[in-house]
PDB file of C-alpha atoms in Angstrom:
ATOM      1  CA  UNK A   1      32.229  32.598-173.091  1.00  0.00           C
ATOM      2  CA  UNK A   2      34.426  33.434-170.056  1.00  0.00           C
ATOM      3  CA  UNK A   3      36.019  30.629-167.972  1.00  0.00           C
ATOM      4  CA  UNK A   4      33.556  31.426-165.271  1.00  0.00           C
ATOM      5  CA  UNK A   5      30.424  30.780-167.048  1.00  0.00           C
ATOM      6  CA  UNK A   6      32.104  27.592-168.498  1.00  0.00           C
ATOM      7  CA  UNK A   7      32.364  26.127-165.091  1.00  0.00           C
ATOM      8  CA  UNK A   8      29.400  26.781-164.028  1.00  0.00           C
ATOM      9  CA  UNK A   9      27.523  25.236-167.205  1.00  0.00           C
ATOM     10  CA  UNK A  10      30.114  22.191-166.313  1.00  0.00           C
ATOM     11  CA  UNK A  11      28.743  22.438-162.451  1.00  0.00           C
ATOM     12  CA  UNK A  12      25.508  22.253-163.760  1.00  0.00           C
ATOM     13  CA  UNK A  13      25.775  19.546-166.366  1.00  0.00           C
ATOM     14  CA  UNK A  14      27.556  17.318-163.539  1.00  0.00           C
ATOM     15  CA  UNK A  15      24.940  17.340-161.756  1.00  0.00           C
ATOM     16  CA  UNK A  16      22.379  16.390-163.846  1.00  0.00           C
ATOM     17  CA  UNK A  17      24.300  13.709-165.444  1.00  0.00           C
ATOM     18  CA  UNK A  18      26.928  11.543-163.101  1.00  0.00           C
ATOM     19  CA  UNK A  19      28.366  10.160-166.142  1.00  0.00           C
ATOM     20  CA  UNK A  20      29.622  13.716-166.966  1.00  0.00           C
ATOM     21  CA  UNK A  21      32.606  13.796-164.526  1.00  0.00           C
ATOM     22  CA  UNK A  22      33.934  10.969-166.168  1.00  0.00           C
ATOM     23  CA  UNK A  23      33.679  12.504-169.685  1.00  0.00           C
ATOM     24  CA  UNK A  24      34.876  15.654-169.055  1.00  0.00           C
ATOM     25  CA  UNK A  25      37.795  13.713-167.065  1.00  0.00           C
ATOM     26  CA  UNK A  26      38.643  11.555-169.905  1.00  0.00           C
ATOM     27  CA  UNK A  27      38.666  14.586-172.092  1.00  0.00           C
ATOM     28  CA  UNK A  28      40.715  16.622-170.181  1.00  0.00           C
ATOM     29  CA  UNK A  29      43.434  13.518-170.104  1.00  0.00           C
ATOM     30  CA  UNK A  30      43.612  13.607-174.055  1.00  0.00           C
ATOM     31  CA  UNK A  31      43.719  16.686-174.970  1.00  0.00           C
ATOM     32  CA  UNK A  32      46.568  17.233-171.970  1.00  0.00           C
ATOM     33  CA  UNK A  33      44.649  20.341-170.159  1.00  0.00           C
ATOM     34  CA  UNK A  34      43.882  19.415-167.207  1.00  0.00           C
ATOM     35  CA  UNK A  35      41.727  21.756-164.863  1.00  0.00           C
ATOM     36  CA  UNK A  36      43.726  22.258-161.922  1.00  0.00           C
ATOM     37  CA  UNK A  37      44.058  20.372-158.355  1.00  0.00           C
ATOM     38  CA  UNK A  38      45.999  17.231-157.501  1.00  0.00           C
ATOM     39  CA  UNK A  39      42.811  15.190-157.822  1.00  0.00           C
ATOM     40  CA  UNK A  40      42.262  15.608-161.610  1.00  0.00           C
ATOM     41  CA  UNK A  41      45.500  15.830-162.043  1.00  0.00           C
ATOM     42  CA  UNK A  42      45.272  12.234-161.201  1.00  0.00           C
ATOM     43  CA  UNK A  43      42.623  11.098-162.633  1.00  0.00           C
ATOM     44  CA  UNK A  44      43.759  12.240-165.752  1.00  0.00           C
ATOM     45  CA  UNK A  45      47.203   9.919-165.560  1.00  0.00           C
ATOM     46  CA  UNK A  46      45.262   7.116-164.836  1.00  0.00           C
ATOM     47  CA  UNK A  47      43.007   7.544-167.797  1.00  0.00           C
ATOM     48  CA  UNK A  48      45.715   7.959-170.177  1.00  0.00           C
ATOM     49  CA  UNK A  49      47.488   4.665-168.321  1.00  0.00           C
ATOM     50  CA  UNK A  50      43.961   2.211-168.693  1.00  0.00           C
ATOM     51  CA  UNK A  51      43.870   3.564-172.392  1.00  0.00           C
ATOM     52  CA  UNK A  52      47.239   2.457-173.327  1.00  0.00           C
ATOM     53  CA  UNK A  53      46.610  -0.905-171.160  1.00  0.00           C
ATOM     54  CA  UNK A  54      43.520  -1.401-173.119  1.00  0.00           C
ATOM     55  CA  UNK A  55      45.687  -0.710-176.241  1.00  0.00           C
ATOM     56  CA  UNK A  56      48.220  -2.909-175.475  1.00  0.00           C
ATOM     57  CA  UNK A  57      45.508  -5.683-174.330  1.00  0.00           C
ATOM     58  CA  UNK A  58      43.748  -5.454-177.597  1.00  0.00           C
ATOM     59  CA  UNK A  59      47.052  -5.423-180.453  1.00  0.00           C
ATOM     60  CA  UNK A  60      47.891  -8.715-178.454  1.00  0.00           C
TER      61      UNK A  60
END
């Protein structure tokens, strides 16, 4: 599947389900790839930042 055809099945899954950006943001900050633009950049720091605060909130 080329990278083309990926983003537009992504396009169209966001769409029909809002709770899609958020998964496929949260993904992106584990496994480290993230798409591209200062935006998800972002995002996916301050996913990987609320996980370890949860972490750290919950061995306490």
């Amino acid at each position: 599947m080329s990278r083309e055809q990926r983003d537009k099945l992504q396009s169209k899954e966001q769409t029909k389900n809002p709770g899609a950006i958020l998964n496929n943001t949260f993904a992106r900050a584990l496994t480290g790839s993230p798409d591209g633009g200062c935006l998800i950049n972002l995002l996916s720091i301050v996913m990987i930042l609320i996980l370890i605060f949860i972490v750290k909130a919950c061995t306490n």
